[in-house]
Amino acid sequence: MAIALGLEPVTADTTSAASQQFSSGTQQVALVELYTSEGCSSCPPADRWISRLKDDPRLWNGLVPLSFHVDYWDGIGWADRFAHPDYSERQRQHVRDGNAGVVYTPGFFSDGKEWRGFFDRQALNVSGPSVGELVLEVNGRDVSVTFQPLAETPDPVLVHVALLGMDLETQVGAGENRGRTLQHDFVVLGLKRRKLSNEAGTFRGELRLPLGVSTQASAIGAWVTGDDELEPLQAVGGYLR
């Protein structure tokens, strides 16, 4: 798994006509985060719930789902092949920032705030204000980013880009889910972040996708944040060709 968390400034470049473009539009697209583990017997229902978002008409144009597999269950019988300590640390940062009271799985966040509606079978409300447009140009492993906010946005603005795995399957051989075949979608397989350049109020940048996971990746999710790095300003995503 490749994780890159550098914060060096970058400058946007033009991409070829063969590239894919993903645009958020100006209305805020919700970032929906699930923290899960193959070692947790309570997690498969949450995994199934987030997989059902594949059929949600709001997918990509109203919400971007992310499934972060945490590693703090790995020592209890089963090591999750999708888990990474950085994803566990991201969830802990949510707690330190007051977005949740405790670290647990399955745990959901919507736009940086804990969402417990899953446990009460509530619908997910993702109606957001008009905030500005986030555009990705993807050409192979090269990604160009443009964020045009509708209101003045102070530096720094960071872009976070995740490669997402779809239709993944694991036969669990030990631990709480021993003997079960688990299905996964929107799995974060690699994550990078970069600081964007401020060009008269338009934020631009360029980065390379993580190595080592691109053959598994079926989709991409990206979001921009301010300095706190957890509350998204805007998000965008889509399926990769």
Short mmCIF file of C-alpha atoms in Angstrom, two decimals:
data_model
loop_
_atom_site.label_atom_id
_atom_site.label_comp_id
_atom_site.label_asym_id
_atom_site.label_seq_id
_atom_site.Cartn_x
_atom_site.Cartn_y
_atom_site.Cartn_z
CA MET A 1 0.00 0.00 0.00
CA ALA A 2 1.26 3.45 -0.83
CA ILE A 3 0.60 6.39 1.46
CA ALA A 4 2.13 9.78 0.74
CA LEU A 5 1.45 12.76 2.97
CA GLY A 6 3.83 15.43 1.72
CA LEU A 7 2.80 19.07 1.93
CA GLU A 8 5.12 20.69 -0.59
CA PRO A 9 3.48 23.37 -2.79
CA VAL A 10 2.82 22.36 -6.39
CA THR A 11 1.85 24.16 -9.57
CA ALA A 12 -0.80 22.98 -12.00
CA ASP A 13 0.05 21.91 -15.52
CA THR A 14 -2.09 21.11 -18.56
CA THR A 15 -3.08 17.49 -19.28
CA SER A 16 -3.76 15.72 -22.54
CA ALA A 17 -7.10 15.37 -24.30
CA ALA A 18 -7.16 11.68 -23.26
CA SER A 19 -7.48 12.56 -19.58
CA GLN A 20 -10.59 12.07 -17.47
CA GLN A 21 -12.22 15.08 -15.87
CA PHE A 22 -14.23 15.04 -12.65
CA SER A 23 -16.17 18.14 -11.56
CA SER A 24 -18.07 18.72 -8.33
CA GLY A 25 -20.24 21.59 -9.51
CA THR A 26 -20.64 24.49 -7.10
CA GLN A 27 -22.96 22.86 -4.52
CA GLN A 28 -21.07 21.17 -1.71
CA VAL A 29 -20.61 17.43 -2.19
CA ALA A 30 -20.59 15.48 1.08
CA LEU A 31 -17.57 13.42 2.12
CA VAL A 32 -18.82 10.23 3.83
CA GLU A 33 -16.17 8.32 5.78
CA LEU A 34 -16.50 4.81 7.20
CA TYR A 35 -13.88 3.44 9.60
CA THR A 36 -14.03 -0.35 9.49
CA SER A 37 -12.03 -3.56 9.88
CA GLU A 38 -12.25 -7.13 8.65
CA GLY A 39 -11.40 -8.17 12.21
CA CYS A 40 -14.54 -6.58 13.68
CA SER A 41 -17.73 -8.65 13.73
CA SER A 42 -19.88 -5.49 13.91
CA CYS A 43 -18.44 -4.05 10.69
CA PRO A 44 -19.92 -6.19 7.86
CA PRO A 45 -23.38 -4.51 8.09
CA ALA A 46 -21.69 -1.11 7.77
CA ASP A 47 -19.64 -2.38 4.83
CA ARG A 48 -22.84 -3.52 3.14
CA TRP A 49 -24.46 -0.15 3.82
CA ILE A 50 -21.67 1.81 2.17
CA SER A 51 -21.64 -0.65 -0.77
CA ARG A 52 -25.29 0.17 -1.41
CA LEU A 53 -24.25 3.74 -2.18
CA LYS A 54 -23.16 2.40 -5.60
CA ASP A 55 -26.86 2.56 -6.50
CA ASP A 56 -27.56 5.90 -4.82
CA PRO A 57 -28.42 8.60 -7.40
CA ARG A 58 -26.41 11.07 -5.32
CA LEU A 59 -23.17 9.12 -5.80
CA TRP A 60 -20.33 11.42 -6.95
CA ASN A 61 -22.59 14.43 -7.60
CA GLY A 62 -23.93 14.61 -4.03
CA LEU A 63 -21.66 12.40 -1.95
CA VAL A 64 -18.24 10.76 -2.11
CA PRO A 65 -17.92 7.60 0.06
CA LEU A 66 -14.62 6.49 1.58
CA SER A 67 -14.00 3.26 3.48
CA PHE A 68 -10.90 3.54 5.70
CA HIS A 69 -9.75 0.17 7.04
CA VAL A 70 -8.05 0.65 10.42
CA ASP A 71 -5.24 -1.49 11.79
CA TYR A 72 -6.01 -1.55 15.53
CA TRP A 73 -7.94 -4.81 15.11
CA ASP A 74 -5.07 -6.51 13.27
CA GLY A 75 -3.50 -8.09 16.35
CA ILE A 76 -6.74 -9.81 17.43
CA GLY A 77 -6.79 -12.85 15.17
CA TRP A 78 -6.94 -11.38 11.65
CA ALA A 79 -4.78 -8.83 9.80
CA ASP A 80 -6.88 -6.72 7.42
CA ARG A 81 -4.99 -6.44 4.11
CA PHE A 82 -6.55 -3.01 3.43
CA ALA A 83 -5.69 -1.54 6.84
CA HIS A 84 -3.08 1.17 7.39
CA PRO A 85 -1.95 2.93 10.58
CA ASP A 86 -2.46 6.32 8.94
CA TYR A 87 -6.17 5.58 8.61
CA SER A 88 -6.36 4.69 12.31
CA GLU A 89 -4.53 7.92 13.11
CA ARG A 90 -6.99 9.89 10.96
CA GLN A 91 -9.86 8.49 13.04
CA ARG A 92 -8.02 9.35 16.27
CA GLN A 93 -7.53 12.88 14.97
CA HIS A 94 -11.30 13.14 14.55
CA VAL A 95 -11.60 12.36 18.29
CA ARG A 96 -8.86 14.81 19.28
CA ASP A 97 -10.61 17.51 17.26
CA GLY A 98 -13.89 16.86 19.04
CA ASN A 99 -15.66 15.37 16.01
CA ALA A 100 -16.41 12.17 17.97
CA GLY A 101 -16.14 11.10 21.59
CA VAL A 102 -14.24 7.84 21.14
CA VAL A 103 -12.53 5.66 18.53
CA TYR A 104 -14.70 2.70 17.50
CA THR A 105 -15.71 0.56 14.52
CA PRO A 106 -17.81 0.82 12.56
CA GLY A 107 -17.60 4.60 12.74
CA PHE A 108 -19.12 7.06 10.27
CA PHE A 109 -18.37 10.71 9.59
CA SER A 110 -20.16 13.04 7.19
CA ASP A 111 -18.38 16.27 6.25
CA GLY A 112 -15.97 15.81 9.13
CA LYS A 113 -18.58 15.24 11.84
CA GLU A 114 -19.64 11.98 13.48
CA TRP A 115 -22.76 10.50 11.92
CA ARG A 116 -24.62 7.91 13.99
CA GLY A 117 -27.67 7.68 11.74
CA PHE A 118 -26.49 4.29 10.48
CA PHE A 119 -27.21 2.74 13.89
CA ASP A 120 -30.70 4.31 14.02
CA ARG A 121 -31.46 3.44 10.38
CA GLN A 122 -31.77 7.11 9.51
CA ALA A 123 -31.40 8.46 5.99
CA LEU A 124 -28.18 10.29 5.20
CA ASN A 125 -28.87 13.96 4.51
CA VAL A 126 -26.18 15.42 2.25
CA SER A 127 -27.77 18.69 1.17
CA GLY A 128 -25.05 21.33 1.28
CA PRO A 129 -24.61 25.01 0.39
CA SER A 130 -23.00 26.42 -2.73
CA VAL A 131 -19.28 26.62 -1.97
CA GLY A 132 -17.41 26.49 -5.29
CA GLU A 133 -16.17 24.02 -7.86
CA LEU A 134 -13.46 21.37 -7.47
CA VAL A 135 -12.15 19.89 -10.73
CA LEU A 136 -9.73 16.99 -11.24
CA GLU A 137 -7.96 16.14 -14.50
CA VAL A 138 -6.58 12.59 -14.37
CA ASN A 139 -4.12 11.46 -17.02
CA GLY A 140 -2.54 8.14 -16.06
CA ARG A 141 -0.97 8.76 -12.66
CA ASP A 142 -0.88 12.55 -13.14
CA VAL A 143 -3.62 14.58 -11.46
CA SER A 144 -4.23 18.31 -11.91
CA VAL A 145 -6.46 20.04 -9.38
CA THR A 146 -8.39 23.32 -9.56
CA PHE A 147 -10.55 24.66 -6.75
CA GLN A 148 -12.52 27.83 -7.41
CA PRO A 149 -14.31 28.83 -4.17
CA LEU A 150 -17.30 31.17 -4.27
CA ALA A 151 -16.14 32.99 -1.12
CA GLU A 152 -12.71 34.18 -0.06
CA THR A 153 -10.77 31.21 1.28
CA PRO A 154 -7.53 31.75 3.22
CA ASP A 155 -4.35 29.73 2.76
CA PRO A 156 -3.48 26.98 3.16
CA VAL A 157 -5.83 24.86 1.07
CA LEU A 158 -4.90 21.18 0.86
CA VAL A 159 -6.12 18.62 -1.65
CA HIS A 160 -6.47 14.98 -0.60
CA VAL A 161 -6.68 12.33 -3.33
CA ALA A 162 -7.67 8.71 -2.61
CA LEU A 163 -7.64 5.71 -4.92
CA LEU A 164 -10.69 3.57 -4.21
CA GLY A 165 -11.14 -0.17 -4.69
CA MET A 166 -14.52 -1.56 -5.72
CA ASP A 167 -16.01 -5.07 -5.76
CA LEU A 168 -13.28 -6.45 -3.49
CA GLU A 169 -13.69 -9.75 -1.67
CA THR A 170 -11.92 -11.36 1.26
CA GLN A 171 -12.34 -14.85 2.68
CA VAL A 172 -11.57 -14.35 6.37
CA GLY A 173 -9.70 -17.23 7.94
CA ALA A 174 -9.46 -16.15 11.57
CA GLY A 175 -10.70 -13.66 14.12
CA GLU A 176 -14.27 -12.50 14.81
CA ASN A 177 -15.32 -12.95 11.15
CA ARG A 178 -13.69 -16.34 10.66
CA GLY A 179 -15.29 -18.34 7.84
CA ARG A 180 -17.08 -15.34 6.35
CA THR A 181 -16.62 -13.91 2.87
CA LEU A 182 -16.62 -10.13 3.10
CA GLN A 183 -17.44 -7.75 0.24
CA HIS A 184 -15.96 -4.25 0.10
CA ASP A 185 -16.45 -1.10 -1.96
CA PHE A 186 -15.02 2.42 -1.84
CA VAL A 187 -11.94 1.04 -0.03
CA VAL A 188 -9.14 3.58 0.31
CA LEU A 189 -6.13 1.84 -1.27
CA GLY A 190 -3.81 4.83 -1.32
CA LEU A 191 -3.94 8.45 -0.20
CA LYS A 192 -1.96 11.58 -1.00
CA ARG A 193 -2.30 15.21 0.03
CA ARG A 194 -0.72 18.37 -1.28
CA LYS A 195 -0.85 22.09 -0.58
CA LEU A 196 -2.37 24.02 -3.48
CA SER A 197 -1.03 27.26 -4.91
CA ASN A 198 -3.20 30.36 -4.52
CA GLU A 199 -3.50 32.18 -7.83
CA ALA A 200 -5.63 35.26 -7.15
CA GLY A 201 -8.20 33.24 -5.20
CA THR A 202 -8.14 30.14 -7.40
CA PHE A 203 -6.28 27.18 -5.92
CA ARG A 204 -4.32 24.91 -8.24
CA GLY A 205 -2.00 21.97 -7.92
CA GLU A 206 -0.61 18.80 -9.43
CA LEU A 207 0.35 15.44 -7.94
CA ARG A 208 1.03 11.83 -8.81
CA LEU A 209 -1.23 9.01 -7.72
CA PRO A 210 0.20 6.45 -5.26
CA LEU A 211 2.19 3.53 -6.63
CA GLY A 212 1.44 -0.10 -5.95
CA VAL A 213 -2.35 0.02 -5.87
CA SER A 214 -3.40 1.43 -9.24
CA THR A 215 -4.21 -1.99 -10.72
CA GLN A 216 -6.79 -2.51 -7.96
CA ALA A 217 -8.28 0.97 -8.08
CA SER A 218 -11.64 1.42 -9.76
CA ALA A 219 -12.53 4.92 -8.60
CA ILE A 220 -11.06 8.12 -7.28
CA GLY A 221 -12.18 10.46 -4.52
CA ALA A 222 -10.74 13.89 -3.77
CA TRP A 223 -11.51 16.69 -1.37
CA VAL A 224 -10.07 20.03 -0.32
CA THR A 225 -9.69 21.26 3.24
CA GLY A 226 -8.33 24.18 5.14
CA ASP A 227 -5.57 23.92 7.71
CA ASP A 228 -7.58 21.61 10.03
CA GLU A 229 -7.41 18.92 7.30
CA LEU A 230 -10.56 17.03 8.41
CA GLU A 231 -13.53 19.25 7.59
CA PRO A 232 -13.91 19.25 3.79
CA LEU A 233 -14.62 22.41 1.83
CA GLN A 234 -15.62 20.49 -1.30
CA ALA A 235 -15.34 16.95 -2.66
CA VAL A 236 -15.42 15.20 -6.01
CA GLY A 237 -15.06 11.67 -7.31
CA GLY A 238 -15.89 9.17 -10.01
CA TYR A 239 -15.09 5.85 -11.64
CA LEU A 240 -11.74 5.46 -13.39
CA ARG A 241 -11.59 4.04 -16.90
#
